[in-house]
């Protein structure tokens, strides 16, 4: 007897903790259970062949909004090539219309609710030959739940997870009731004991995995759970591993700050769901969030320069029209997080938002990811407008490659939203959306757009701003990468050739600016470092030496040394 748990992930770097957790709870039938992970980018024909090769007796799919359409294509053909196999499905995408999905896909059944106990029963039924007694809807809510402490730690052979994000669950459930989120349906909270969590994190620390992403909905909702874990990370930092947490910022207090401030730069990432700064919207979606408190926390944490901050917004929420969304965007942008995710409302099956959709005149796509098309407050044209703005934010802000240039341009606009709106209009006007532009081309586009905006200024101001724009583009470019070919907008370095030679020669002898390159001679330094002269950036001629051996763990930028006496 062979049971095959199948995950179809959104990207190769993702893994699926659900199938690993289910297999770990199969008890004596664990050896009969295998896992196959694919991605939505692989042809369904390839996935079909790989499943067929395994010749499973039972196939169980983990279903989410990102892989639903793959399932629609895959399952009918599996019935044709493996007619003897029973096919099951589970996960949020099939849990709230389980009977209908089972009928549509011709499934033996659907697992709903907490999956570990349900799968343990399923595996035992097939192992003992009593699978016919299983109901079509196998509901984990009708069985004794396995607590998180009863679920084994399934990470053993890390070869299966090379080059992938490691997911870890220290708590299950959420104390909050956000109407768009499935976590609000079952408010039952369960926590893995902190001492056990710390022991398991030591495994990742010992293996020096690059990143561990906690899937806890609100990691810090219980202080006596979260704080000991953060302290353990501080005390046992290996200098490599990064831990990602979704948190409620307004729950952080001085005890948290005392730990967070001491963390190694890059040891922790904090993802904070702001969603909206409109109080009426926050109340309507049953969310608890004090934005003034959140903003104060973000500013304080940002001031330490050691923690990557990711802030989320959701477009399409009730009571937020385009004008009000602009305010939310500008409020969050003013905090300068490392990432600003402009997301769009997903109307998930079984959520309160789905039930309230008619009340909000909420239209959304008929197929996954069930994304908002329009609301009473936001037209489809508005949504399209925000989609284009989202793309420019992803390219130019979230990449972190244009930080200084964007700050240089921002004073020309009423606010940040207006700047990205202008950039999106430039993309639309010039047919740039949908084109995969090279890195250098993105800089050129920013120069073309910036030049057009600056041309509206007075002649003297325009000349000064255009010079600054070109220099900031060059500064951002070399801060991230030592380009082999200088861009067309870069000025000649010929007048500074001797000064650059002298500075690099001195550095090859003294190694005061880049001590990490102490073993490099002059010739090697000319390849490892890049020299550039800026005037507008520093209000006087100054030479910048860019190095790439050490990078900022928050931004990915190289290091730069500024020499003004040249």
Coordinates of C-alpha atoms in Angstrom, one line a residue:
X1 CA 0.0 0.0 0.0
X2 CA 1.4 3.4 -1.0
X3 CA -0.1 6.8 -0.2
X4 CA 1.3 9.7 -2.1
X5 CA 1.0 13.2 -0.6
X6 CA 1.2 15.8 -3.4
X7 CA 2.0 19.5 -3.1
X8 CA 2.0 21.9 -6.0
X9 CA 3.8 25.0 -4.7
X10 CA 3.8 28.5 -6.1
X11 CA 7.6 28.6 -6.6
X12 CA 10.5 26.1 -6.4
X13 CA 12.0 27.9 -3.3
X14 CA 8.7 27.2 -1.4
X15 CA 8.1 23.9 0.4
X16 CA 4.7 22.6 1.7
X17 CA 4.7 22.1 5.5
X18 CA 1.2 20.6 5.4
X19 CA 2.2 17.4 3.6
X20 CA 5.3 16.9 5.8
X21 CA 3.2 17.4 8.9
X22 CA 0.6 14.9 7.7
X23 CA 3.2 12.3 7.0
X24 CA 4.8 12.7 10.4
X25 CA 1.5 11.8 12.0
X26 CA 0.8 8.7 10.0
X27 CA 2.2 6.5 12.8
X28 CA 3.0 2.9 11.8
X29 CA 1.9 3.8 8.2
X30 CA 4.5 6.6 7.8
X31 CA 6.7 4.2 5.8
X32 CA 3.9 3.6 3.4
X33 CA 3.5 7.4 2.8
X34 CA 5.6 9.3 0.3
X35 CA 5.7 13.0 -0.6
X36 CA 6.0 14.6 -4.1
X37 CA 6.4 18.3 -4.4
X38 CA 6.0 20.2 -7.7
X39 CA 5.4 23.8 -8.7
X40 CA 2.7 25.5 -10.7
X41 CA 5.3 26.5 -13.3
X42 CA 5.9 22.9 -14.3
X43 CA 3.7 21.5 -17.1
X44 CA 0.8 19.4 -15.9
X45 CA 2.0 16.6 -18.2
X46 CA 5.2 16.4 -16.3
X47 CA 3.4 16.3 -13.0
X48 CA 1.1 13.6 -14.3
X49 CA 4.0 11.4 -15.5
X50 CA 5.9 11.8 -12.2
X51 CA 2.8 10.8 -10.2
X52 CA 2.2 7.8 -12.5
X53 CA 5.8 6.6 -12.0
X54 CA 5.2 6.3 -8.3
X55 CA 2.2 4.0 -8.9
X56 CA 0.3 5.1 -5.7
X57 CA -2.8 3.4 -4.3
X58 CA -3.9 6.6 -2.8
X59 CA -3.2 10.2 -3.9
X60 CA -3.8 13.1 -1.5
X61 CA -3.5 16.7 -2.8
X62 CA -2.8 19.8 -0.7
X63 CA -5.1 22.5 -2.3
X64 CA -4.7 26.3 -2.1
X65 CA -5.7 29.2 -4.3
X66 CA -2.4 29.2 -6.1
X67 CA -2.7 25.6 -7.3
X68 CA -6.5 25.1 -7.7
X69 CA -6.3 25.5 -11.5
X70 CA -3.5 22.9 -11.7
X71 CA -5.8 20.5 -9.8
X72 CA -8.7 21.2 -12.3
X73 CA -6.4 20.1 -15.1
X74 CA -4.6 17.3 -13.4
X75 CA -7.2 15.3 -11.5
X76 CA -9.4 14.3 -14.4
X77 CA -6.4 12.9 -16.3
X78 CA -5.2 11.0 -13.2
X79 CA -8.5 9.2 -13.1
X80 CA -7.8 8.0 -16.7
X81 CA -4.2 6.8 -16.1
X82 CA -4.6 5.5 -12.5
X83 CA -8.2 4.4 -12.4
X84 CA -7.5 2.1 -9.4
X85 CA -6.1 4.9 -7.2
X86 CA -8.3 6.7 -4.7
X87 CA -7.9 10.4 -4.9
X88 CA -8.3 12.7 -1.8
X89 CA -7.9 16.4 -1.4
X90 CA -7.5 18.8 1.6
X91 CA -6.6 22.3 2.4
X92 CA -8.4 25.6 2.5
X93 CA -9.3 25.7 -1.2
X94 CA -11.6 22.6 -0.9
X95 CA -12.6 22.7 2.8
X96 CA -15.7 25.0 2.5
X97 CA -17.4 23.3 -0.4
X98 CA -16.0 19.8 0.3
X99 CA -19.0 17.7 -1.0
X100 CA -19.3 19.8 -4.2
X101 CA -15.5 19.5 -4.9
X102 CA -15.6 15.8 -4.3
X103 CA -18.4 15.4 -6.8
X104 CA -16.8 17.7 -9.3
X105 CA -13.4 16.1 -9.3
X106 CA -14.7 12.5 -8.7
X107 CA -12.7 12.3 -5.4
X108 CA -12.9 9.5 -3.0
X109 CA -13.1 12.2 -0.4
X110 CA -12.0 15.5 1.1
X111 CA -10.2 16.1 4.4
X112 CA -11.4 19.2 6.2
X113 CA -10.4 20.9 9.5
X114 CA -7.1 20.1 11.3
X115 CA -5.5 17.6 9.0
X116 CA -3.1 15.6 11.1
X117 CA -5.7 13.5 12.9
X118 CA -7.8 13.1 9.8
X119 CA -4.8 11.9 7.8
X120 CA -3.8 9.5 10.6
X121 CA -7.3 7.9 10.4
X122 CA -7.1 7.8 6.6
X123 CA -3.7 6.1 6.6
X124 CA -4.9 3.6 9.2
X125 CA -8.0 2.8 7.2
X126 CA -6.1 2.0 4.1
X127 CA -3.5 0.1 6.0
X128 CA -6.1 -2.1 7.7
X129 CA -8.3 -2.5 4.6
X130 CA -11.2 -0.6 6.0
X131 CA -11.1 2.4 3.7
X132 CA -14.6 1.8 2.5
X133 CA -15.8 2.9 5.9
X134 CA -14.3 6.4 5.5
X135 CA -16.9 9.1 4.8
X136 CA -16.7 11.3 1.7
X137 CA -15.9 14.3 4.0
X138 CA -13.4 13.4 6.6
X139 CA -13.6 16.2 9.1
X140 CA -10.8 16.7 11.5
X141 CA -13.0 18.9 13.7
X142 CA -15.0 15.7 14.6
X143 CA -11.9 14.0 15.9
X144 CA -9.7 14.5 19.0
X145 CA -7.2 17.2 17.9
X146 CA -3.5 16.6 18.0
X147 CA -1.9 19.5 19.8
X148 CA 1.1 21.1 18.2
X149 CA 3.3 19.5 20.9
X150 CA 2.0 16.1 19.7
X151 CA 3.1 16.7 16.1
X152 CA 6.6 15.5 15.5
X153 CA 9.4 17.6 14.2
X154 CA 9.6 16.5 10.6
X155 CA 12.8 18.1 9.4
X156 CA 15.4 15.3 9.3
X157 CA 17.3 15.1 6.0
X158 CA 17.8 18.7 4.9
X159 CA 18.9 17.6 1.4
X160 CA 15.2 17.7 0.5
X161 CA 15.1 21.4 1.4
X162 CA 18.3 22.7 -0.2
X163 CA 17.8 26.1 -1.7
X164 CA 14.3 26.3 -0.3
X165 CA 12.7 28.4 2.4
X166 CA 12.2 26.4 5.6
X167 CA 8.7 26.9 7.1
X168 CA 8.1 26.4 10.8
X169 CA 4.9 26.5 12.9
X170 CA 5.2 27.4 16.6
X171 CA 1.5 28.4 17.0
X172 CA -1.7 27.6 15.3
X173 CA -4.8 29.8 15.0
X174 CA -5.2 33.6 15.5
X175 CA -6.8 35.6 18.3
X176 CA -8.1 38.2 15.9
X177 CA -11.2 38.2 13.6
X178 CA -10.2 40.0 10.4
X179 CA -13.1 39.4 8.0
X180 CA -10.9 38.6 5.0
X181 CA -8.9 35.9 6.7
X182 CA -9.7 32.2 7.2
X183 CA -7.9 32.2 10.5
X184 CA -10.8 34.2 12.0
X185 CA -13.2 31.2 11.5
X186 CA -11.7 29.0 14.1
X187 CA -10.3 31.1 17.0
X188 CA -8.8 28.1 18.8
X189 CA -5.2 28.8 19.7
X190 CA -2.6 26.2 20.1
X191 CA 1.1 26.8 21.0
X192 CA 4.2 24.5 20.8
X193 CA 6.0 24.8 24.1
X194 CA 8.8 27.5 23.8
X195 CA 11.4 25.2 25.2
X196 CA 10.6 22.7 22.5
X197 CA 10.6 25.4 19.8
X198 CA 14.0 26.6 20.9
X199 CA 15.4 23.0 20.8
X200 CA 14.1 22.6 17.2
X201 CA 15.4 25.9 16.1
X202 CA 18.8 24.8 17.3
X203 CA 18.6 22.1 14.5
X204 CA 18.2 24.9 11.9
X205 CA 20.9 27.0 13.5
X206 CA 23.3 24.0 13.5
X207 CA 22.6 23.3 9.8
X208 CA 23.0 27.1 9.1
X209 CA 19.9 27.2 6.9
X210 CA 19.6 30.6 5.3
X211 CA 16.0 31.4 6.4
X212 CA 13.3 30.0 8.7
X213 CA 9.9 31.4 8.0
X214 CA 7.4 31.1 10.8
X215 CA 3.9 30.5 9.5
X216 CA 2.3 31.6 12.7
X217 CA -0.5 34.0 11.9
X218 CA 0.5 36.4 14.7
X219 CA 3.7 35.2 16.3
X220 CA 3.7 37.7 19.2
X221 CA 0.1 37.3 20.2
X222 CA 1.2 35.6 23.4
X223 CA 4.2 37.2 25.1
X224 CA 5.2 34.3 27.3
X225 CA 5.4 32.2 24.1
X226 CA 7.2 34.6 21.7
X227 CA 9.6 36.4 24.0
X228 CA 11.6 33.3 25.1
X229 CA 12.0 32.3 21.4
X230 CA 13.3 35.7 20.4
X231 CA 15.7 35.6 23.4
X232 CA 16.9 32.2 22.3
X233 CA 17.6 33.5 18.7
X234 CA 19.6 36.4 20.2
X235 CA 21.7 34.1 22.5
X236 CA 22.3 31.4 19.9
X237 CA 22.7 33.4 16.7
X238 CA 24.9 31.6 14.2
X239 CA 25.6 34.7 12.0
X240 CA 23.8 33.2 9.1
X241 CA 20.2 32.2 9.7
X242 CA 17.4 34.7 9.3
X243 CA 14.0 34.2 11.0
X244 CA 10.9 35.7 9.5
X245 CA 7.8 36.5 11.7
X246 CA 4.4 38.0 11.1
X247 CA 3.6 40.1 14.0
X248 CA 1.2 42.7 15.4
X249 CA 3.5 45.7 15.9
X250 CA 1.2 47.4 18.5
X251 CA 1.7 44.4 20.8
X252 CA 5.5 45.0 21.1
X253 CA 6.6 46.5 24.4
X254 CA 9.8 47.4 26.2
X255 CA 10.6 43.7 26.9
X256 CA 10.5 42.9 23.2
X257 CA 12.5 46.1 22.3
X258 CA 15.2 45.1 24.7
X259 CA 15.8 41.9 22.7
X260 CA 15.1 43.1 19.2
X261 CA 17.5 46.0 19.5
X262 CA 20.4 43.7 20.3
X263 CA 19.9 41.3 17.3
X264 CA 22.5 40.9 14.6
X265 CA 21.6 42.9 11.5
X266 CA 19.6 40.6 9.3
X267 CA 18.9 38.0 12.0
X268 CA 15.2 38.8 12.0
X269 CA 12.5 40.0 9.5
X270 CA 9.2 41.4 10.8
X271 CA 6.2 41.4 8.6
X272 CA 3.4 43.7 9.8
X273 CA -0.1 43.8 8.2
X274 CA -1.2 47.4 8.3
X275 CA -3.8 46.8 5.5
X276 CA -5.3 50.3 5.8
X277 CA -4.9 53.4 8.0
X278 CA -8.6 54.3 7.6
X279 CA -10.2 53.8 11.1
X280 CA -13.6 53.2 9.5
X281 CA -12.2 50.4 7.3
X282 CA -10.3 48.8 10.2
X283 CA -13.4 48.7 12.3
X284 CA -15.5 47.3 9.5
X285 CA -13.2 44.4 8.8
X286 CA -13.1 43.6 12.5
X287 CA -9.4 44.2 12.7
X288 CA -7.6 45.5 15.9
X289 CA -4.9 47.9 14.9
X290 CA -3.8 51.3 16.2
X291 CA -1.8 52.8 13.4
X292 CA -0.2 55.6 15.5
X293 CA 1.2 52.9 17.8
X294 CA 2.3 50.8 14.8
X295 CA 4.0 53.8 13.2
X296 CA 5.8 54.6 16.4
X297 CA 7.0 51.0 16.7
X298 CA 8.2 50.9 13.1
X299 CA 10.1 54.1 13.4
X300 CA 11.8 52.9 16.6
X301 CA 12.7 49.5 15.2
X302 CA 13.9 51.1 12.0
X303 CA 16.2 53.5 13.9
X304 CA 18.3 50.6 15.0
X305 CA 19.2 49.6 11.5
X306 CA 19.2 45.8 12.2
X307 CA 15.8 44.5 11.4
X308 CA 14.2 44.1 7.9
X309 CA 10.6 45.5 8.0
X310 CA 7.9 44.4 5.6
X311 CA 4.6 46.4 5.7
X312 CA 1.4 45.2 3.9
X313 CA -1.5 47.2 2.5
X314 CA -4.7 45.7 1.0
X315 CA -6.6 47.5 -1.8
X316 CA -10.3 46.8 -2.1
X317 CA -11.4 46.9 1.5
X318 CA -14.7 48.5 2.4
X319 CA -15.0 52.3 2.8
X320 CA -11.7 52.8 1.1
X321 CA -12.0 54.6 -2.3
X322 CA -9.0 55.6 -4.5
X323 CA -8.5 58.9 -2.7
X324 CA -8.6 57.2 0.8
X325 CA -6.3 54.4 -0.4
X326 CA -3.8 57.1 -1.4
X327 CA -3.7 58.3 2.2
X328 CA -3.0 54.8 3.5
X329 CA -0.3 54.4 0.9
X330 CA 1.4 57.6 1.9
X331 CA 1.0 56.9 5.6
X332 CA 2.9 53.6 5.2
X333 CA 5.4 54.8 2.7
X334 CA 6.4 57.6 5.1
X335 CA 7.8 54.8 7.4
X336 CA 10.2 53.7 4.7
X337 CA 10.0 49.9 5.3
X338 CA 12.4 47.7 3.3
X339 CA 9.3 46.2 1.6
X340 CA 5.9 47.7 1.0
X341 CA 3.5 45.1 -0.3
X342 CA 0.5 46.6 -2.2
X343 CA -1.8 43.6 -2.2
X344 CA -5.3 43.2 -3.4
X345 CA -8.2 41.8 -1.5
X346 CA -8.8 38.0 -2.0
X347 CA -12.3 36.9 -1.2
X348 CA -11.6 33.5 0.3
X349 CA -14.1 30.7 0.5
X350 CA -15.7 30.5 3.9
X351 CA -14.5 33.9 5.0
X352 CA -16.8 36.6 6.5
X353 CA -15.8 38.8 3.6
X354 CA -17.3 36.3 1.2
X355 CA -20.7 36.5 3.0
X356 CA -20.6 40.3 3.1
X357 CA -19.6 40.6 -0.6
X358 CA -23.2 41.6 -1.7
X359 CA -23.4 44.2 1.0
X360 CA -20.2 45.9 -0.4
X361 CA -21.1 45.4 -4.1
X362 CA -17.9 43.4 -4.1
X363 CA -17.1 41.8 -7.4
X364 CA -14.2 39.4 -7.6
X365 CA -12.7 36.9 -10.1
X366 CA -14.6 33.7 -10.5
X367 CA -11.4 31.6 -10.5
X368 CA -8.6 31.7 -8.0
X369 CA -7.2 33.8 -6.4
X370 CA -10.7 35.3 -6.2
X371 CA -9.2 38.8 -6.3
X372 CA -11.2 42.0 -6.1
X373 CA -12.5 43.5 -9.4
X374 CA -14.5 46.3 -7.9
X375 CA -16.4 47.5 -4.8
X376 CA -18.9 50.1 -4.0
X377 CA -16.0 52.5 -3.4
X378 CA -13.5 51.3 -5.9
X379 CA -14.2 50.9 -9.6
X380 CA -12.6 48.3 -11.9
X381 CA -10.8 51.2 -13.6
X382 CA -9.4 52.2 -10.1
X383 CA -8.3 48.6 -9.6
X384 CA -6.4 48.6 -12.9
X385 CA -4.9 52.0 -12.0
X386 CA -3.6 50.5 -8.7
X387 CA -2.4 47.4 -10.4
X388 CA -0.1 49.5 -12.6
X389 CA 1.1 51.4 -9.6
X390 CA 1.8 48.2 -7.7
X391 CA 4.1 47.1 -10.5
X392 CA 6.1 50.2 -10.4
X393 CA 6.4 50.0 -6.6
X394 CA 7.7 46.4 -7.0
X395 CA 10.2 47.3 -9.7
X396 CA 11.5 50.6 -8.2
X397 CA 10.9 50.5 -4.4
X398 CA 10.8 46.9 -3.3
X399 CA 13.9 46.0 -5.3
X400 CA 15.8 48.4 -3.2
X401 CA 17.9 49.3 -6.2
X402 CA 16.8 52.9 -6.7
X403 CA 16.5 54.2 -3.1
X404 CA 18.5 57.4 -3.5
X405 CA 17.1 58.3 -6.9
X406 CA 13.5 58.0 -5.7
X407 CA 14.3 60.2 -2.8
X408 CA 15.9 62.7 -5.2
X409 CA 12.7 62.8 -7.3
X410 CA 10.1 62.8 -4.5
X411 CA 10.2 66.5 -3.7
X412 CA 8.9 67.2 -7.3
X413 CA 5.6 65.5 -6.4
X414 CA 2.8 66.2 -3.9
X415 CA 3.4 62.9 -2.2
X416 CA 4.8 59.4 -2.8
X417 CA 1.6 58.0 -4.3
X418 CA 1.6 60.8 -6.9
X419 CA 5.2 59.9 -7.8
X420 CA 4.5 56.3 -8.4
X421 CA 1.3 57.2 -10.2
X422 CA 3.4 59.4 -12.6
X423 CA 5.9 56.6 -13.1
X424 CA 3.0 54.1 -13.9
X425 CA 1.6 56.6 -16.4
X426 CA 5.0 56.8 -18.1
X427 CA 5.1 53.0 -18.3
X428 CA 1.6 53.0 -19.8
X429 CA 2.3 55.8 -22.3
X430 CA 5.5 54.2 -23.5
X431 CA 4.2 50.6 -23.7
X432 CA 6.6 49.4 -21.0
X433 CA 4.2 47.2 -19.0
X434 CA 4.6 43.5 -19.8
X435 CA 8.1 43.9 -21.0
X436 CA 11.0 42.2 -19.1
X437 CA 13.5 45.0 -18.9
X438 CA 17.1 44.4 -18.1
X439 CA 18.5 46.0 -14.9
X440 CA 20.3 48.7 -16.8
X441 CA 17.2 49.4 -18.9
X442 CA 15.2 50.1 -15.7
X443 CA 17.8 52.8 -14.8
X444 CA 17.4 54.3 -18.3
X445 CA 13.6 54.3 -18.0
X446 CA 13.9 56.1 -14.6
X447 CA 16.2 58.6 -16.2
X448 CA 13.8 59.2 -19.2
X449 CA 10.9 59.6 -16.8
X450 CA 12.8 61.8 -14.4
X451 CA 14.1 64.0 -17.2
X452 CA 10.5 64.6 -18.5
X453 CA 9.4 65.6 -15.0
X454 CA 12.4 67.9 -14.4
X455 CA 11.8 69.6 -17.7
X456 CA 8.8 71.3 -16.2
X457 CA 11.0 73.1 -13.7
X458 CA 12.8 76.4 -14.3
X459 CA 15.9 76.3 -16.3
X460 CA 18.4 76.8 -13.5
X461 CA 16.6 74.3 -11.2
X462 CA 16.2 71.8 -14.0
X463 CA 19.9 71.8 -14.8
X464 CA 20.8 71.2 -11.1
X465 CA 18.1 68.5 -10.7
X466 CA 19.1 66.7 -13.9
X467 CA 22.7 66.5 -12.8
X468 CA 21.6 65.2 -9.4
X469 CA 19.3 62.6 -11.0
X470 CA 22.1 61.2 -13.2
X471 CA 24.5 61.0 -10.3
X472 CA 22.0 59.4 -7.9
X473 CA 21.2 56.8 -10.6
X474 CA 24.9 56.0 -10.9
X475 CA 25.2 55.9 -7.1
X476 CA 22.3 53.4 -6.8
X477 CA 23.6 51.4 -9.7
X478 CA 27.1 50.8 -8.3
X479 CA 25.9 50.5 -4.7
X480 CA 24.3 47.2 -5.7
X481 CA 26.7 45.9 -8.4
X482 CA 30.0 46.4 -10.0
X483 CA 28.8 46.7 -13.6
X484 CA 31.3 45.6 -16.2
X485 CA 30.1 48.2 -18.7
X486 CA 29.5 51.8 -17.7
X487 CA 26.0 53.1 -18.5
X488 CA 25.5 55.6 -21.3
X489 CA 24.5 58.3 -18.8
X490 CA 27.7 58.0 -16.8
X491 CA 30.2 60.9 -17.2
X492 CA 33.8 60.2 -18.2
X493 CA 36.2 59.4 -15.4
X494 CA 39.2 60.5 -17.5
X495 CA 39.8 63.8 -15.5
X496 CA 40.0 61.8 -12.3
X497 CA 42.1 58.9 -13.5
X498 CA 45.3 59.9 -11.6
X499 CA 43.3 60.6 -8.4
X500 CA 41.6 57.3 -8.5
X501 CA 45.0 55.5 -9.2
X502 CA 46.6 57.2 -6.1
X503 CA 43.7 56.4 -3.8
X504 CA 43.6 52.7 -4.9
X505 CA 47.4 52.5 -4.6
X506 CA 47.2 53.9 -1.0
X507 CA 44.4 51.5 -0.1
X508 CA 46.5 48.6 -1.4
X509 CA 49.2 49.5 1.1
X510 CA 47.1 50.7 4.1
X511 CA 43.8 48.8 3.8
X512 CA 42.0 51.3 6.0
X513 CA 38.8 51.7 4.0
X514 CA 38.1 48.0 3.2
X515 CA 39.9 45.9 5.8
X516 CA 38.1 42.8 4.6
X517 CA 40.3 43.1 1.4
X518 CA 43.5 43.3 3.3
X519 CA 45.1 40.5 1.3
X520 CA 44.4 42.2 -2.1
X521 CA 47.2 44.0 -4.0
X522 CA 46.6 47.0 -6.2
X523 CA 45.7 45.0 -9.3
X524 CA 43.2 42.9 -7.4
X525 CA 41.7 46.0 -5.7
X526 CA 41.0 47.6 -9.1
X527 CA 38.8 44.6 -9.9
X528 CA 37.2 44.3 -6.5
X529 CA 36.3 48.0 -6.0
X530 CA 34.7 50.5 -8.2
X531 CA 35.6 54.2 -8.1
X532 CA 33.1 57.0 -9.1
X533 CA 33.2 60.8 -8.7
X534 CA 30.1 62.6 -7.6
X535 CA 29.6 66.4 -7.4
X536 CA 25.8 67.0 -7.1
X537 CA 25.3 64.2 -4.6
X538 CA 27.8 65.7 -2.1
X539 CA 27.7 69.4 -3.2
X540 CA 31.4 69.2 -4.1
X541 CA 33.6 66.7 -6.0
X542 CA 33.9 63.6 -3.9
X543 CA 35.2 60.1 -4.8
X544 CA 33.1 57.1 -3.8
X545 CA 34.7 53.7 -3.6
X546 CA 32.2 50.8 -3.8
X547 CA 33.1 47.4 -2.4
X548 CA 31.1 44.2 -2.6
X549 CA 32.8 41.7 -0.3
X550 CA 30.6 42.9 2.6
X551 CA 26.9 43.7 2.0
X552 CA 24.2 45.3 4.1
X553 CA 22.1 42.3 5.2
X554 CA 18.9 44.4 5.1
X555 CA 19.3 46.0 1.7
X556 CA 21.8 43.8 -0.2
X557 CA 23.9 46.9 -1.0
X558 CA 27.7 46.9 -1.0
X559 CA 29.8 49.2 1.2
X560 CA 30.9 52.6 0.1
X561 CA 33.7 54.9 1.3
X562 CA 33.5 58.6 0.6
X563 CA 36.6 60.7 0.1
X564 CA 36.1 64.4 -0.2
X565 CA 39.7 65.6 -0.5
X566 CA 40.5 64.7 -4.1

